[in-house]
């Protein structure tokens, strides 16, 4: 009997166009079938000549049954390990309505603020929360994790205190993963990292430009940092404090202690452990460093009607504009997780947060008392949530065995010290169980003292979270309505396609998302013993094997927790390879003009000297210029960074030759995998020349963008680079000659790797290949429909594009005075998010429809663009004014359209409903067009008083 096809194949759910759609689009393109289109688009010289060696696709039901069996292999112990990670309670109203809600997790980075006001307000709440709790005047809208935030702080201080030497002091009682990530970041710049005891360090004898302290320390102690900070300041240095954010409700905040910068994790504000991530780090500093501060800053501006409105401020710092001179990277945010943490603070308010902190500290004090009554000596008499217990070496094993028998994890600080870090989920019964593990055969003592074990001199006196938003929404009814209000102000994939080139906004299937909030995956501490994490180990092993097969590279690291981190990690691996061969002097990185803005920014992060390679009139790398520049830098050539297919949306025919040129002159080829959506199943980077690539799992492999994070950027490498894959100081991973860690957790944002694993499993080899073909089909269909209205700028030699296309608006600017921004804002009136604006070519739109969008949605988008072109022609013909027209007036809010006075030279009806289908599902922009210049000149990056909104 022949095996039958499963009646409910996931691939049919993921790919938008059905067979009839595909036939109709192929007819428009003038090709007989998908294979002919692919043959004419993808160079034959790089085509994969066999099917991917992956298991057949699964149904959603079958996949969820399999993943539940894998989840059962994880063991959820009560983990009191600490080290910057704490179990927490995600309020169900937040879990259901944000973390598990596609209206929040399918949004894109808020570059179009008029249709992003909801998440911008949520992120502004996050900044305000951080500013208040740290007592520093400016904060960003999150970074990747605490360790990388500390590394970013070091880099910022190095830039703003250039006269204070080249050494950076790190307290030895910082979290070990933070120390090592800082070392990794420092090495390419020759920054000397001095790890030592702050009490013994003398900045007079050893000049430093900066210092990093942990508060409280990784072992739980609380040191008064003020004398140390004063000494560093007196000698020209600046100080960063990595602070536990919950402790700051009770302890004097970094800003009042004299710190110049504060960093940390907001994970314990309602974000699940997830075996290491994703979690949102915070970063706060002084006003004078705001333009050097990494990450996004949400600022308060005004719209065209003079109303308060929010936007991402100071975008000119970012890498897509300043490239290698950038002080901010758009890929280093965790927006969705920052929003969850901010909502946690909104829901609990200042009193609730303080009560949680007092609960945790009170139980820690009870634990300390009980341990003292059992005769144990504490390393610190003053602490917040972590008690360090000194024990006889002979008893250490017995205590850990008793803990394991009770399904409890402690931290082994050293051969004589055990760390016990309590958290929000801890109960008095848990404290008794902990004491029982230490007591052995002895009676567990009563320990119900209410004493405070915090230093009196460091108790917080200042108020925090006084804004009404943190003092209003404490009932679930109020909280639910507030979150739904913000959600209604944002355009996400739940409303319409988001056709952003190079960002691949495709379906994030519910079946892929479900397991990440299952306790078996969400409640694992990243440093739990490996014997308890067999389920995750299986997911990692299978995902690495599948990514290896898809890319053609044998080595894989899942650690980088963003695309930018992947680029950085890949370049660090290349750097280590050169150094191991005695060629550490190689420091030139060739980057084509067409490259993603992240490429030069990442090359600058490893201290490479960037040499730009020209592109020809078709957008391809100018191979002659490449060869000349490779020859000129033969002795110092380290790498070429290239995006494939190119950022211009075409497969370059000369890719093998390009790789050969770089290899001939001693360099390595780094392939930016942002455009893997055009390659999966058709060709593999490992087969045609590159040595390393990163993969944006939040693009090709379906991790949702979350409004600007999370993401994952694992790297895949050739055999000779595999020994250098990133390691970790706490959990062994990486190659035998591993570079230092690039992220805080061993496998980065581990919990969301489940999404990509599930996607590949459900699609299978055939489904993945079909998805790639349909992505290319959809892009070519859109390009063909728009070409006569907005010319497609670059095409392959057979007239086809890859998975995205660039349409040229420069003529309409010249003839009608219409800017790209005008078209982007007018698309909002049609209910669409704009494509990528003015990148990689100024005055263009880059469109990527993905394989998930059905033909009907593609047609709606094309009709919107064609309708806008008709409106532009009215300006060109003089029928409409160049200064006052429907594009310049866009987007049109409900308030503007229903005002008593209408003085515009076009009708309200045409402004609001430019196409009949818009009436069925109209999306109203929350505000009018923003004034970007006002926002940057009058930067306000915390919640304004409530009166400002009235």
Short mmCIF file of C-alpha atoms in Angstrom, two decimals, residues 470-872:
data_model
loop_
_atom_site.label_atom_id
_atom_site.label_comp_id
_atom_site.label_asym_id
_atom_site.label_seq_id
_atom_site.Cartn_x
_atom_site.Cartn_y
_atom_site.Cartn_z
CA UNK A 470 2.47 52.93 37.02
CA UNK A 471 -0.29 53.81 39.48
CA UNK A 472 -3.50 53.15 37.55
CA UNK A 473 -3.75 49.71 35.95
CA UNK A 474 -3.60 47.37 38.95
CA UNK A 475 -6.83 45.47 38.44
CA UNK A 476 -6.88 42.91 35.64
CA UNK A 477 -9.77 44.74 33.99
CA UNK A 478 -7.80 47.99 33.82
CA UNK A 479 -4.64 46.20 32.73
CA UNK A 480 -6.42 44.27 29.99
CA UNK A 481 -7.99 47.41 28.58
CA UNK A 482 -4.71 49.32 28.68
CA UNK A 483 -2.86 46.61 26.76
CA UNK A 484 -5.66 46.28 24.20
CA UNK A 485 -5.70 50.06 23.76
CA UNK A 486 -1.99 50.07 22.95
CA UNK A 487 -2.32 47.05 20.67
CA UNK A 488 -5.04 48.84 18.67
CA UNK A 489 -2.57 51.63 17.82
CA UNK A 490 -0.12 49.26 16.14
CA UNK A 491 -0.08 47.64 12.72
CA UNK A 492 1.09 44.02 12.85
CA UNK A 493 0.91 40.98 10.60
CA UNK A 494 -2.53 40.35 12.06
CA UNK A 495 -3.81 43.30 9.97
CA UNK A 496 -1.94 43.13 6.66
CA UNK A 497 1.31 42.15 5.00
CA UNK A 498 4.48 43.96 6.07
CA UNK A 499 6.48 44.01 2.81
CA UNK A 500 9.89 44.97 4.19
CA UNK A 501 12.87 44.05 2.06
CA UNK A 502 15.68 42.23 3.87
CA UNK A 503 13.45 41.77 6.91
CA UNK A 504 11.32 38.81 5.80
CA UNK A 505 8.10 39.36 7.74
CA UNK A 506 6.51 35.96 7.19
CA UNK A 507 4.03 33.79 9.06
CA UNK A 508 4.98 32.96 12.66
CA UNK A 509 2.74 29.94 13.01
CA UNK A 510 0.88 29.40 16.28
CA UNK A 511 2.04 25.78 16.43
CA UNK A 512 5.65 27.02 16.36
CA UNK A 513 4.97 29.51 19.15
CA UNK A 514 3.02 27.34 21.60
CA UNK A 515 5.88 25.39 23.25
CA UNK A 516 7.92 28.40 24.32
CA UNK A 517 5.59 29.11 27.24
CA UNK A 518 5.32 25.48 28.35
CA UNK A 519 6.92 25.26 31.84
CA UNK A 520 9.16 22.40 30.71
CA UNK A 521 10.95 24.89 28.45
CA UNK A 522 10.24 28.26 30.08
CA UNK A 523 11.28 27.55 33.68
CA UNK A 524 14.77 26.09 33.16
CA UNK A 525 17.70 28.06 34.56
CA UNK A 526 20.47 28.45 31.92
CA UNK A 527 23.07 26.99 34.33
CA UNK A 528 20.98 24.03 35.47
CA UNK A 529 22.94 20.76 35.42
CA UNK A 530 23.06 19.16 31.97
CA UNK A 531 21.43 16.03 33.42
CA UNK A 532 18.23 18.09 33.77
CA UNK A 533 18.18 19.55 30.26
CA UNK A 534 18.12 16.55 27.92
CA UNK A 535 15.09 17.93 26.07
CA UNK A 536 16.84 21.17 25.20
CA UNK A 537 19.98 19.21 24.27
CA UNK A 538 17.95 17.22 21.74
CA UNK A 539 16.42 20.40 20.27
CA UNK A 540 19.88 22.00 19.93
CA UNK A 541 21.46 18.90 18.41
CA UNK A 542 18.69 18.46 15.85
CA UNK A 543 18.53 22.16 14.98
CA UNK A 544 22.31 22.35 14.50
CA UNK A 545 22.19 19.30 12.23
CA UNK A 546 19.32 20.75 10.16
CA UNK A 547 21.00 24.17 9.82
CA UNK A 548 24.24 22.44 8.85
CA UNK A 549 22.43 20.54 6.09
CA UNK A 550 20.61 23.67 4.89
CA UNK A 551 23.78 25.81 4.72
CA UNK A 552 26.35 23.16 3.77
CA UNK A 553 28.59 24.06 6.73
CA UNK A 554 29.60 21.41 9.27
CA UNK A 555 30.06 23.71 12.30
CA UNK A 556 27.20 25.55 14.02
CA UNK A 557 26.98 27.80 17.08
CA UNK A 558 23.54 28.74 18.39
CA UNK A 559 24.92 31.28 20.88
CA UNK A 560 24.59 34.65 19.05
CA UNK A 561 21.26 36.16 20.10
CA UNK A 562 20.74 38.58 17.21
CA UNK A 563 21.79 38.97 13.59
CA UNK A 564 24.35 41.60 14.59
CA UNK A 565 25.76 39.24 17.23
CA UNK A 566 26.05 36.58 14.53
CA UNK A 567 28.07 38.89 12.31
CA UNK A 568 30.26 39.86 15.26
CA UNK A 569 30.76 36.21 16.29
CA UNK A 570 31.58 35.16 12.72
CA UNK A 571 34.21 37.87 12.38
CA UNK A 572 35.69 36.98 15.78
CA UNK A 573 36.00 33.37 14.61
CA UNK A 574 37.76 34.54 11.43
CA UNK A 575 40.05 36.70 13.55
CA UNK A 576 40.92 33.76 15.81
CA UNK A 577 41.66 31.59 12.75
CA UNK A 578 44.13 34.17 11.40
CA UNK A 579 45.79 34.56 14.81
CA UNK A 580 46.18 30.79 15.19
CA UNK A 581 48.09 30.73 11.87
CA UNK A 582 50.39 33.53 13.00
CA UNK A 583 48.59 36.08 10.80
CA UNK A 584 46.87 38.16 13.44
CA UNK A 585 48.03 41.27 11.59
CA UNK A 586 45.32 40.71 8.96
CA UNK A 587 42.79 43.47 9.67
CA UNK A 588 41.25 44.64 6.39
CA UNK A 589 37.62 43.84 5.68
CA UNK A 590 36.33 44.37 2.15
CA UNK A 591 32.66 45.40 2.09
CA UNK A 592 30.64 46.13 -1.08
CA UNK A 593 28.78 49.43 -1.34
CA UNK A 594 25.53 47.46 -1.39
CA UNK A 595 26.13 45.74 1.95
CA UNK A 596 23.74 45.79 4.87
CA UNK A 597 24.56 48.61 7.27
CA UNK A 598 25.21 46.04 9.97
CA UNK A 599 28.24 44.73 8.05
CA UNK A 600 30.58 47.71 8.44
CA UNK A 601 29.30 48.26 11.98
CA UNK A 602 30.15 44.67 12.91
CA UNK A 603 33.55 44.88 11.22
CA UNK A 604 34.28 47.99 13.25
CA UNK A 605 33.38 46.06 16.44
CA UNK A 606 36.30 43.70 15.85
CA UNK A 607 38.59 46.64 14.97
CA UNK A 608 38.86 45.78 11.28
CA UNK A 609 39.76 48.48 8.78
CA UNK A 610 36.97 48.74 6.22
CA UNK A 611 37.69 49.05 2.50
CA UNK A 612 34.62 49.64 0.35
CA UNK A 613 34.26 47.71 -2.91
CA UNK A 614 32.34 49.31 -5.77
CA UNK A 615 29.20 47.88 -7.31
CA UNK A 616 28.39 48.06 -11.02
CA UNK A 617 25.36 49.61 -12.73
CA UNK A 618 23.38 46.38 -12.19
CA UNK A 619 24.03 46.41 -8.45
CA UNK A 620 26.55 43.55 -8.51
CA UNK A 621 29.97 43.57 -6.92
CA UNK A 622 32.51 45.09 -9.30
CA UNK A 623 34.84 42.10 -9.48
CA UNK A 624 37.61 44.15 -11.06
CA UNK A 625 37.54 46.61 -8.18
CA UNK A 626 37.38 43.71 -5.71
CA UNK A 627 40.46 42.09 -7.26
CA UNK A 628 42.36 45.37 -7.24
CA UNK A 629 41.59 46.09 -3.60
CA UNK A 630 42.30 42.52 -2.54
CA UNK A 631 45.69 42.76 -4.26
CA UNK A 632 46.42 46.17 -2.69
CA UNK A 633 45.73 44.70 0.77
CA UNK A 634 47.09 41.20 0.14
CA UNK A 635 49.23 41.10 3.28
CA UNK A 636 46.50 42.45 5.54
CA UNK A 637 43.29 41.11 3.98
CA UNK A 638 41.21 39.40 6.67
CA UNK A 639 37.75 39.03 5.18
CA UNK A 640 35.11 39.98 2.68
CA UNK A 641 31.56 40.51 3.97
CA UNK A 642 28.97 39.89 1.29
CA UNK A 643 25.19 39.52 1.32
CA UNK A 644 23.79 36.82 -0.95
CA UNK A 645 21.54 37.21 -2.83
CA UNK A 646 22.71 40.79 -2.85
CA UNK A 647 21.01 43.56 -0.92
CA UNK A 648 19.85 44.75 -4.32
CA UNK A 649 17.71 41.64 -4.60
CA UNK A 650 19.56 39.68 -7.28
CA UNK A 651 21.70 36.52 -7.43
CA UNK A 652 25.18 37.59 -8.45
CA UNK A 653 26.49 35.27 -11.17
CA UNK A 654 30.11 35.82 -10.12
CA UNK A 655 29.82 34.66 -6.50
CA UNK A 656 32.25 31.73 -6.92
CA UNK A 657 34.82 33.99 -8.57
CA UNK A 658 34.36 36.57 -5.82
CA UNK A 659 35.13 33.95 -3.17
CA UNK A 660 38.13 32.67 -5.14
CA UNK A 661 39.63 36.17 -5.33
CA UNK A 662 39.40 36.68 -1.56
CA UNK A 663 40.84 33.23 -0.79
CA UNK A 664 43.69 33.77 -3.23
CA UNK A 665 44.82 36.80 -1.21
CA UNK A 666 44.56 35.04 2.16
CA UNK A 667 41.16 36.27 3.30
CA UNK A 668 38.03 34.52 4.48
CA UNK A 669 34.53 35.08 3.06
CA UNK A 670 31.75 36.04 5.44
CA UNK A 671 28.27 35.62 3.96
CA UNK A 672 25.51 37.70 5.52
CA UNK A 673 22.63 35.22 5.69
CA UNK A 674 19.88 37.84 5.86
CA UNK A 675 18.65 36.69 2.46
CA UNK A 676 18.66 32.93 3.06
CA UNK A 677 14.93 33.02 2.29
CA UNK A 678 15.96 32.92 -1.38
CA UNK A 679 18.42 30.04 -0.94
CA UNK A 680 16.97 27.32 1.29
CA UNK A 681 16.72 24.09 -0.72
CA UNK A 682 18.04 25.69 -3.92
CA UNK A 683 21.67 26.41 -3.05
CA UNK A 684 23.94 26.27 0.01
CA UNK A 685 26.59 28.85 0.98
CA UNK A 686 28.97 26.10 2.10
CA UNK A 687 28.99 24.69 -1.45
CA UNK A 688 29.96 27.80 -3.41
CA UNK A 689 32.79 29.47 -1.55
CA UNK A 690 32.01 31.31 1.71
CA UNK A 691 33.68 30.21 4.96
CA UNK A 692 31.09 31.39 7.45
CA UNK A 693 27.54 32.73 7.43
CA UNK A 694 25.07 33.82 10.04
CA UNK A 695 21.37 33.04 9.83
CA UNK A 696 18.65 35.40 10.97
CA UNK A 697 16.31 32.88 12.52
CA UNK A 698 13.85 35.75 13.00
CA UNK A 699 13.68 36.13 9.23
CA UNK A 700 14.08 32.95 7.22
CA UNK A 701 13.23 30.57 10.05
CA UNK A 702 10.14 32.20 11.49
CA UNK A 703 11.07 33.59 14.91
CA UNK A 704 8.81 36.66 15.07
CA UNK A 705 10.31 40.15 15.18
CA UNK A 706 8.42 41.13 18.33
CA UNK A 707 8.32 44.82 17.52
CA UNK A 708 12.10 44.97 17.24
CA UNK A 709 13.46 41.87 19.00
CA UNK A 710 13.88 39.05 19.93
CA UNK A 711 15.93 37.41 17.25
CA UNK A 712 18.65 34.82 16.91
CA UNK A 713 21.74 34.89 14.69
CA UNK A 714 23.52 31.52 14.86
CA UNK A 715 26.65 31.08 12.77
CA UNK A 716 27.50 28.19 10.48
CA UNK A 717 31.16 27.68 9.61
CA UNK A 718 33.46 25.60 7.43
CA UNK A 719 35.45 22.80 9.04
CA UNK A 720 38.62 24.83 9.52
CA UNK A 721 36.73 27.46 11.53
CA UNK A 722 34.71 25.06 13.72
CA UNK A 723 37.38 24.84 16.47
CA UNK A 724 36.89 28.55 17.22
CA UNK A 725 33.11 28.57 17.77
CA UNK A 726 32.17 30.56 20.90
CA UNK A 727 32.61 28.97 24.32
CA UNK A 728 31.14 29.80 27.73
CA UNK A 729 32.68 30.01 31.23
CA UNK A 730 29.84 28.27 33.09
CA UNK A 731 28.48 25.61 30.72
CA UNK A 732 30.94 23.98 28.35
CA UNK A 733 30.09 24.58 24.71
CA UNK A 734 31.85 25.66 21.51
CA UNK A 735 35.01 24.49 19.79
CA UNK A 736 38.21 23.12 21.30
CA UNK A 737 39.93 26.49 20.63
CA UNK A 738 36.80 28.51 21.40
CA UNK A 739 36.70 32.27 21.31
CA UNK A 740 35.12 33.88 24.36
CA UNK A 741 31.35 34.07 24.71
CA UNK A 742 29.44 36.65 22.70
CA UNK A 743 26.21 36.31 24.71
CA UNK A 744 25.42 35.84 28.38
CA UNK A 745 23.78 32.42 28.03
CA UNK A 746 25.48 29.36 26.50
CA UNK A 747 22.86 28.96 23.76
CA UNK A 748 21.72 32.58 23.58
CA UNK A 749 17.95 33.00 23.59
CA UNK A 750 17.45 29.26 23.90
CA UNK A 751 13.67 29.12 24.26
CA UNK A 752 12.96 30.69 20.89
CA UNK A 753 15.17 28.18 19.08
CA UNK A 754 12.11 25.96 19.50
CA UNK A 755 10.31 28.10 16.91
CA UNK A 756 12.83 27.54 14.13
CA UNK A 757 13.22 23.87 15.07
CA UNK A 758 9.44 23.43 14.78
CA UNK A 759 9.28 25.34 11.47
CA UNK A 760 11.95 23.21 9.80
CA UNK A 761 10.46 20.00 11.21
CA UNK A 762 6.96 20.80 9.95
CA UNK A 763 8.08 22.03 6.55
CA UNK A 764 10.53 19.24 5.75
CA UNK A 765 12.92 19.29 2.80
CA UNK A 766 10.22 19.52 0.15
CA UNK A 767 8.26 22.20 2.00
CA UNK A 768 11.30 24.39 2.65
CA UNK A 769 12.31 24.25 -1.01
CA UNK A 770 8.77 25.03 -2.13
CA UNK A 771 8.68 28.00 0.28
CA UNK A 772 11.84 29.41 -1.29
CA UNK A 773 10.44 29.00 -4.79
CA UNK A 774 7.19 30.73 -3.83
CA UNK A 775 9.08 33.56 -2.08
CA UNK A 776 10.91 34.17 -5.38
CA UNK A 777 7.63 33.87 -7.31
CA UNK A 778 5.83 36.37 -5.06
CA UNK A 779 8.67 38.88 -5.34
CA UNK A 780 8.76 38.62 -9.13
CA UNK A 781 4.99 38.94 -9.38
CA UNK A 782 5.05 42.16 -7.35
CA UNK A 783 8.03 43.44 -9.35
CA UNK A 784 6.28 42.72 -12.66
CA UNK A 785 3.03 44.39 -11.58
CA UNK A 786 4.78 47.52 -10.31
CA UNK A 787 7.52 47.87 -12.92
CA UNK A 788 5.58 50.11 -15.31
CA UNK A 789 4.53 52.39 -12.44
CA UNK A 790 7.70 52.42 -10.32
CA UNK A 791 10.62 50.95 -12.27
CA UNK A 792 12.38 48.00 -10.65
CA UNK A 793 15.95 49.15 -10.17
CA UNK A 794 17.93 45.89 -10.37
CA UNK A 795 17.23 42.56 -12.04
CA UNK A 796 19.22 39.45 -12.83
CA UNK A 797 20.49 38.81 -16.33
CA UNK A 798 17.26 37.02 -17.29
CA UNK A 799 15.10 39.90 -16.05
CA UNK A 800 14.04 38.35 -12.74
CA UNK A 801 14.73 39.36 -9.13
CA UNK A 802 15.41 37.10 -6.16
CA UNK A 803 13.09 37.22 -3.13
CA UNK A 804 12.87 41.01 -3.00
CA UNK A 805 12.86 43.94 -5.39
CA UNK A 806 13.79 47.62 -5.27
CA UNK A 807 11.39 50.08 -6.90
CA UNK A 808 12.71 53.47 -7.91
CA UNK A 809 10.92 56.65 -6.76
CA UNK A 810 13.60 59.14 -7.74
CA UNK A 811 11.77 60.18 -10.91
CA UNK A 812 8.57 61.03 -9.02
CA UNK A 813 10.58 63.13 -6.60
CA UNK A 814 12.01 65.07 -9.52
CA UNK A 815 8.71 65.41 -11.41
CA UNK A 816 6.22 65.80 -8.55
CA UNK A 817 8.23 66.66 -5.43
CA UNK A 818 7.04 63.42 -3.82
CA UNK A 819 9.44 61.90 -1.31
CA UNK A 820 9.78 58.25 -0.37
CA UNK A 821 8.40 59.22 3.03
CA UNK A 822 5.23 60.60 1.41
CA UNK A 823 4.57 57.24 -0.23
CA UNK A 824 5.31 55.41 3.03
CA UNK A 825 2.81 57.55 4.95
CA UNK A 826 0.14 57.31 2.24
CA UNK A 827 0.39 53.50 2.36
CA UNK A 828 -0.87 53.75 5.94
CA UNK A 829 -4.15 55.17 4.63
CA UNK A 830 -4.44 51.98 2.54
CA UNK A 831 -3.77 49.87 5.66
CA UNK A 832 -0.20 48.85 4.83
CA UNK A 833 3.17 49.18 6.49
CA UNK A 834 5.72 50.68 4.11
CA UNK A 835 8.46 48.59 2.52
CA UNK A 836 12.05 49.35 3.48
CA UNK A 837 12.60 53.03 2.72
CA UNK A 838 15.70 54.49 1.07
CA UNK A 839 17.83 51.41 1.69
CA UNK A 840 20.08 50.27 0.12
CA UNK A 841 19.52 53.08 -2.40
CA UNK A 842 18.31 56.55 -1.39
CA UNK A 843 14.95 57.35 -2.99
CA UNK A 844 13.77 53.75 -3.38
CA UNK A 845 11.53 51.21 -1.67
CA UNK A 846 12.72 47.63 -1.13
CA UNK A 847 9.83 45.15 -1.15
CA UNK A 848 9.86 41.56 0.09
CA UNK A 849 6.45 39.85 0.08
CA UNK A 850 7.63 36.43 1.44
CA UNK A 851 6.04 33.08 0.65
CA UNK A 852 3.36 33.44 3.35
CA UNK A 853 1.31 36.08 1.55
CA UNK A 854 -1.49 34.86 -0.75
CA UNK A 855 -2.04 36.40 -4.16
CA UNK A 856 -5.07 38.38 -2.93
CA UNK A 857 -2.91 40.24 -0.41
CA UNK A 858 -0.16 40.84 -2.98
CA UNK A 859 -2.78 42.26 -5.32
CA UNK A 860 -4.12 44.59 -2.62
CA UNK A 861 -0.61 45.88 -1.98
CA UNK A 862 0.06 46.34 -5.70
CA UNK A 863 -3.27 48.15 -6.13
CA UNK A 864 -2.31 50.45 -3.26
CA UNK A 865 1.02 51.28 -4.91
CA UNK A 866 -0.63 51.76 -8.32
CA UNK A 867 -3.28 53.97 -6.71
CA UNK A 868 -0.56 56.09 -5.16
CA UNK A 869 1.10 56.36 -8.58
CA UNK A 870 -2.18 57.73 -9.99
CA UNK A 871 -2.22 60.32 -7.21
CA UNK A 872 1.36 61.28 -8.10
#
